[in-house]
CSV table of C-alpha atoms in Angstrom, one decimal:
chain,number,residue,atom,x,y,z
R,1,GLN,CA,4.1,-8.3,1.3
R,2,LYS,CA,1.9,-10.2,3.6
R,3,GLU,CA,-0.6,-7.8,5.0
R,4,VAL,CA,0.4,-9.7,8.1
R,5,GLU,CA,2.8,-11.7,9.4
R,6,GLN,CA,3.9,-14.2,12.3
R,7,ASN,CA,5.9,-16.8,13.4
R,8,SER,CA,5.0,-19.9,12.5
R,9,GLY,CA,7.0,-21.4,15.0
R,10,PRO,CA,6.5,-24.5,16.0
R,11,LEU,CA,7.2,-22.8,19.5
R,12,SER,CA,7.9,-25.0,22.8
R,13,VAL,CA,8.1,-23.1,26.4
R,14,PRO,CA,8.0,-25.4,29.9
R,15,GLU,CA,4.3,-25.4,32.1
R,16,GLY,CA,4.8,-22.0,34.2
R,17,ALA,CA,7.2,-20.1,31.7
R,18,ILE,CA,6.0,-16.9,29.8
R,19,ALA,CA,5.8,-17.7,25.8
R,20,SER,CA,5.8,-14.5,23.8
R,21,LEU,CA,3.8,-14.2,20.2
R,22,ASN,CA,5.4,-12.2,17.6
R,23,CYS,CA,3.4,-10.3,15.1
R,24,THR,CA,4.1,-7.3,12.6
R,25,TYR,CA,1.6,-5.8,10.1
R,26,SER,CA,2.6,-4.1,7.2
R,27,ASP,CA,-1.1,-1.4,7.0
R,28,ARG,CA,-0.3,1.5,9.1
R,29,GLY,CA,-3.3,2.3,8.6
R,30,SER,CA,-5.3,-1.3,10.1
R,31,GLN,CA,-7.9,0.5,13.5
R,32,SER,CA,-7.7,-3.5,15.7
R,33,PHE,CA,-5.6,-5.9,16.2
R,34,PHE,CA,-6.6,-9.2,17.2
R,35,TRP,CA,-5.0,-12.2,18.9
R,36,TYR,CA,-7.0,-16.0,17.6
R,37,ARG,CA,-6.4,-19.2,19.3
R,38,GLN,CA,-7.4,-22.3,17.4
R,39,TYR,CA,-7.6,-26.4,18.3
R,40,SER,CA,-6.6,-28.7,15.7
R,41,GLY,CA,-9.3,-29.3,13.2
R,42,LYS,CA,-11.4,-26.8,15.3
R,43,SER,CA,-12.4,-23.0,14.4
R,44,PRO,CA,-10.7,-19.8,16.1
R,45,GLU,CA,-11.6,-18.1,19.5
R,46,LEU,CA,-10.7,-14.9,20.0
R,47,ILE,CA,-8.7,-14.5,22.9
R,48,MET,CA,-8.4,-10.7,22.8
R,49,PHE,CA,-8.3,-7.6,20.7
R,50,ILE,CA,-6.9,-4.2,21.0
R,51,TYR,CA,-6.4,-1.2,19.5
R,52,SER,CA,-4.6,1.2,21.2
R,53,ASN,CA,-0.7,1.9,21.9
R,54,GLY,CA,0.3,-0.1,24.7
R,55,ASP,CA,-0.5,-2.8,27.2
R,56,LYS,CA,-3.8,-4.9,27.6
R,57,GLU,CA,-4.0,-7.4,30.2
R,58,ASP,CA,-6.6,-10.6,31.0
R,59,GLY,CA,-5.8,-12.8,32.9
R,60,ARG,CA,-3.3,-14.4,32.3
R,61,PHE,CA,-2.8,-13.0,28.8
R,62,THR,CA,-1.2,-9.5,27.6
R,63,ALA,CA,-1.5,-7.9,24.3
R,64,GLN,CA,0.8,-5.3,23.4
R,65,LEU,CA,0.6,-3.0,20.4
R,66,ASN,CA,3.4,-0.4,18.8
R,67,LYS,CA,2.5,1.1,16.4
R,68,ALA,CA,5.4,3.0,15.5
R,69,SER,CA,6.9,0.0,15.1
R,70,GLN,CA,3.8,-1.5,13.5
R,71,TYR,CA,4.5,-4.7,16.1
R,72,VAL,CA,1.7,-7.0,17.7
R,73,SER,CA,2.7,-9.7,20.6
R,74,LEU,CA,0.8,-12.0,22.7
R,75,LEU,CA,2.3,-12.9,26.0
R,76,ILE,CA,1.0,-16.0,28.1
R,77,ARG,CA,1.9,-16.1,32.0
R,78,ASP,CA,1.9,-19.3,34.0
R,79,SER,CA,1.4,-21.6,30.1
R,80,GLN,CA,-0.6,-24.2,30.8
R,81,PRO,CA,-0.2,-27.8,28.6
R,82,SER,CA,-4.0,-26.7,27.7
R,83,ASP,CA,-2.5,-23.8,25.9
R,84,SER,CA,-1.0,-25.8,23.9
R,85,ALA,CA,-2.6,-24.8,20.2
R,86,THR,CA,-2.4,-22.0,17.0
R,87,TYR,CA,-2.5,-18.5,17.8
R,88,LEU,CA,-3.2,-16.0,14.7
R,89,CYS,CA,-3.2,-12.4,14.4
R,90,ALA,CA,-5.0,-10.7,13.2
R,91,SER,CA,-5.4,-7.1,11.4
R,92,LEU,CA,-8.7,-4.4,10.6
R,93,THR,CA,-7.8,-2.9,8.2
R,94,GLY,CA,-10.8,-1.0,6.1
R,95,ASN,CA,-13.9,-4.2,6.2
R,96,GLN,CA,-11.6,-6.5,5.6
R,97,PHE,CA,-9.7,-9.0,8.7
R,98,TYR,CA,-6.2,-9.6,8.0
R,99,PHE,CA,-4.8,-12.9,9.2
R,100,GLY,CA,-1.4,-13.7,9.7
R,101,THR,CA,-0.6,-17.9,9.1
R,102,GLY,CA,-0.3,-18.5,13.0
R,103,THR,CA,2.4,-19.1,14.9
R,104,SER,CA,2.3,-22.7,16.9
R,105,LEU,CA,2.9,-23.4,20.3
R,106,THR,CA,3.3,-26.5,22.6
R,107,VAL,CA,3.5,-26.0,26.1
R,108,ILE,CA,5.8,-29.3,27.6
R,109,PRO,CA,4.4,-30.8,31.2
J,1,ASN,CA,-27.8,-19.2,23.3
J,2,ALA,CA,-26.4,-20.3,20.1
J,3,GLY,CA,-22.9,-19.1,18.5
J,4,VAL,CA,-22.8,-18.9,15.2
J,5,MET,CA,-24.3,-22.4,13.2
J,6,GLN,CA,-22.5,-23.6,10.2
J,7,ASN,CA,-23.8,-26.8,8.1
J,8,PRO,CA,-22.6,-29.4,7.1
J,9,ARG,CA,-19.7,-29.2,8.8
J,10,HIS,CA,-18.1,-31.9,6.3
J,11,LEU,CA,-19.1,-32.4,3.0
J,12,VAL,CA,-17.6,-34.0,-0.3
J,13,ARG,CA,-18.2,-33.6,-4.0
J,14,ARG,CA,-16.5,-35.0,-7.1
J,15,ARG,CA,-15.0,-32.3,-9.6
J,16,GLY,CA,-17.9,-30.6,-11.2
J,17,GLN,CA,-20.2,-30.5,-8.8
J,18,GLU,CA,-21.8,-27.5,-7.1
J,19,ALA,CA,-21.0,-26.9,-2.7
J,20,ARG,CA,-23.9,-24.7,-1.0
J,21,LEU,CA,-22.8,-24.3,2.5
J,22,ARG,CA,-24.3,-22.4,5.1
J,23,CYS,CA,-24.3,-20.0,7.5
J,24,SER,CA,-26.9,-19.5,10.4
J,25,PRO,CA,-25.2,-16.2,12.6
J,26,MET,CA,-25.6,-15.4,15.9
J,27,LYS,CA,-28.8,-14.1,17.1
J,28,GLY,CA,-29.3,-10.4,16.6
J,29,HIS,CA,-25.7,-10.5,14.8
J,30,SER,CA,-26.4,-9.3,11.3
J,31,HIS,CA,-22.9,-9.4,10.1
J,32,VAL,CA,-21.8,-12.1,8.2
J,33,TYR,CA,-18.4,-12.8,7.0
J,34,TRP,CA,-16.9,-16.0,5.8
J,35,TYR,CA,-12.8,-17.3,5.0
J,36,ARG,CA,-11.4,-20.3,3.7
J,37,GLN,CA,-8.4,-21.6,5.6
J,38,LEU,CA,-6.3,-24.0,3.6
J,39,PRO,CA,-3.7,-26.9,5.0
J,40,GLU,CA,-1.2,-25.1,7.3
J,41,GLU,CA,-2.5,-21.8,5.9
J,42,GLY,CA,-4.2,-18.5,7.8
J,43,LEU,CA,-7.9,-17.7,7.5
J,44,LYS,CA,-8.2,-15.9,3.6
J,45,PHE,CA,-11.5,-13.2,4.0
J,46,MET,CA,-13.4,-14.0,1.4
J,47,VAL,CA,-16.9,-11.7,1.8
J,48,TYR,CA,-18.3,-9.9,3.6
J,49,LEU,CA,-22.4,-9.2,4.1
J,50,GLN,CA,-25.1,-8.0,5.6
J,51,LYS,CA,-28.6,-8.9,5.8
J,52,GLU,CA,-29.5,-8.3,1.7
J,53,ASN,CA,-26.1,-6.9,0.8
J,54,ILE,CA,-22.7,-7.2,-0.7
J,55,ILE,CA,-20.3,-4.9,1.5
J,56,ASP,CA,-17.2,-6.4,0.2
J,57,GLU,CA,-16.0,-9.1,-1.8
J,58,SER,CA,-13.0,-9.1,-2.8
J,59,GLY,CA,-11.2,-12.2,-1.6
J,60,MET,CA,-14.0,-13.6,-3.7
J,61,PRO,CA,-12.5,-15.2,-6.6
J,62,LYS,CA,-14.0,-14.0,-9.6
J,63,GLU,CA,-15.7,-17.5,-11.2
J,64,ARG,CA,-17.6,-20.5,-9.6
J,65,PHE,CA,-18.1,-18.3,-6.6
J,66,SER,CA,-21.2,-16.6,-4.8
J,67,ALA,CA,-22.1,-15.6,-1.8
J,68,GLU,CA,-25.7,-14.7,-0.1
J,69,PHE,CA,-27.2,-13.6,3.0
J,70,PRO,CA,-31.3,-13.5,2.6
J,71,LYS,CA,-33.5,-10.9,4.7
J,72,GLU,CA,-34.5,-14.8,6.0
J,73,GLY,CA,-32.2,-17.6,6.2
J,74,PRO,CA,-28.7,-18.5,6.4
J,75,SER,CA,-26.8,-17.2,5.1
J,76,ILE,CA,-25.5,-19.2,1.6
J,77,LEU,CA,-21.3,-19.5,-0.1
J,78,ARG,CA,-22.0,-21.4,-2.8
J,79,ILE,CA,-19.4,-23.1,-5.2
J,80,GLN,CA,-19.8,-24.4,-8.5
J,81,GLN,CA,-18.2,-26.8,-10.7
J,82,VAL,CA,-16.0,-27.9,-7.8
J,83,VAL,CA,-12.4,-28.3,-8.4
J,84,ARG,CA,-9.5,-30.0,-6.1
J,85,GLY,CA,-8.4,-27.1,-5.1
J,86,ASP,CA,-11.3,-25.6,-3.4
J,87,SER,CA,-10.1,-28.4,-0.7
J,88,ALA,CA,-10.3,-26.4,2.0
J,89,ALA,CA,-12.5,-25.5,5.6
J,90,TYR,CA,-14.9,-22.6,5.1
J,91,PHE,CA,-16.2,-20.8,8.8
J,92,CYS,CA,-18.5,-17.6,8.6
J,93,ALA,CA,-18.0,-15.0,11.6
J,94,SER,CA,-20.8,-12.5,12.5
J,95,SER,CA,-21.0,-9.3,14.2
J,96,PRO,CA,-23.8,-7.2,15.5
J,97,GLN,CA,-21.9,-5.1,13.9
J,98,GLN,CA,-18.5,-3.6,10.9
J,99,GLY,CA,-15.7,-5.6,12.6
J,100,LEU,CA,-14.3,-5.1,15.7
J,101,GLU,CA,-14.1,-7.4,19.1
J,102,THR,CA,-17.4,-9.3,18.7
J,103,GLN,CA,-16.8,-11.1,15.4
J,104,TYR,CA,-17.8,-14.9,16.7
J,105,PHE,CA,-16.4,-18.2,14.5
J,106,GLY,CA,-18.2,-20.7,13.7
J,107,PRO,CA,-17.0,-24.9,13.8
J,108,GLY,CA,-16.5,-24.9,10.0
J,109,THR,CA,-17.5,-26.7,6.8
J,110,ARG,CA,-14.4,-28.9,6.1
J,111,LEU,CA,-15.4,-28.9,2.1
J,112,LEU,CA,-13.5,-32.1,0.1
J,113,VAL,CA,-13.3,-32.6,-3.5
J,114,LEU,CA,-12.3,-35.6,-4.7
């Protein structure tokens, strides 16, 4: 069983809509969770991290964590074409980061 | 304030040769992580190092791969006797302390084995 699982997509949303990206994890000992954005051919960039149950907002981005369900999500409000990228979910368990395979998002102008 | 530096950005090797990938962490960062990303796959953890110490190498293949982070100079990921399956993007990330939210990625080294 993979540590972190994501729907690979692709996910398409129209410009201005809300994009919802989901992630589940298998290890209840995971301490923190991260969302990275990766443009094609580029390195991952950290968007947000979360370690407490509930919501965490930063600008147009909201991360949600539900430890009981072992579920993490990222909402992108007012999606822009520049948000088109692959979004990687990651968990920190002990010394290791475990990454999902990523969800490809396309925002259609 | 320079970010994480990796070189070379692209590396071509023939089967059986050695590949050396270098990573200079951000200033003030003493923790380095190496990851491998295969096409259409996620990032796979390889090794976590601090200066002069390997903390966790559970993600490293048992043979041909080694990593170091000397007191002076960059961290080096070394792949001996490369095979075609080693072709991938290798990313380095650094942080001032273990894990948490401050892990920053370098631009990666794209290794192609012919």
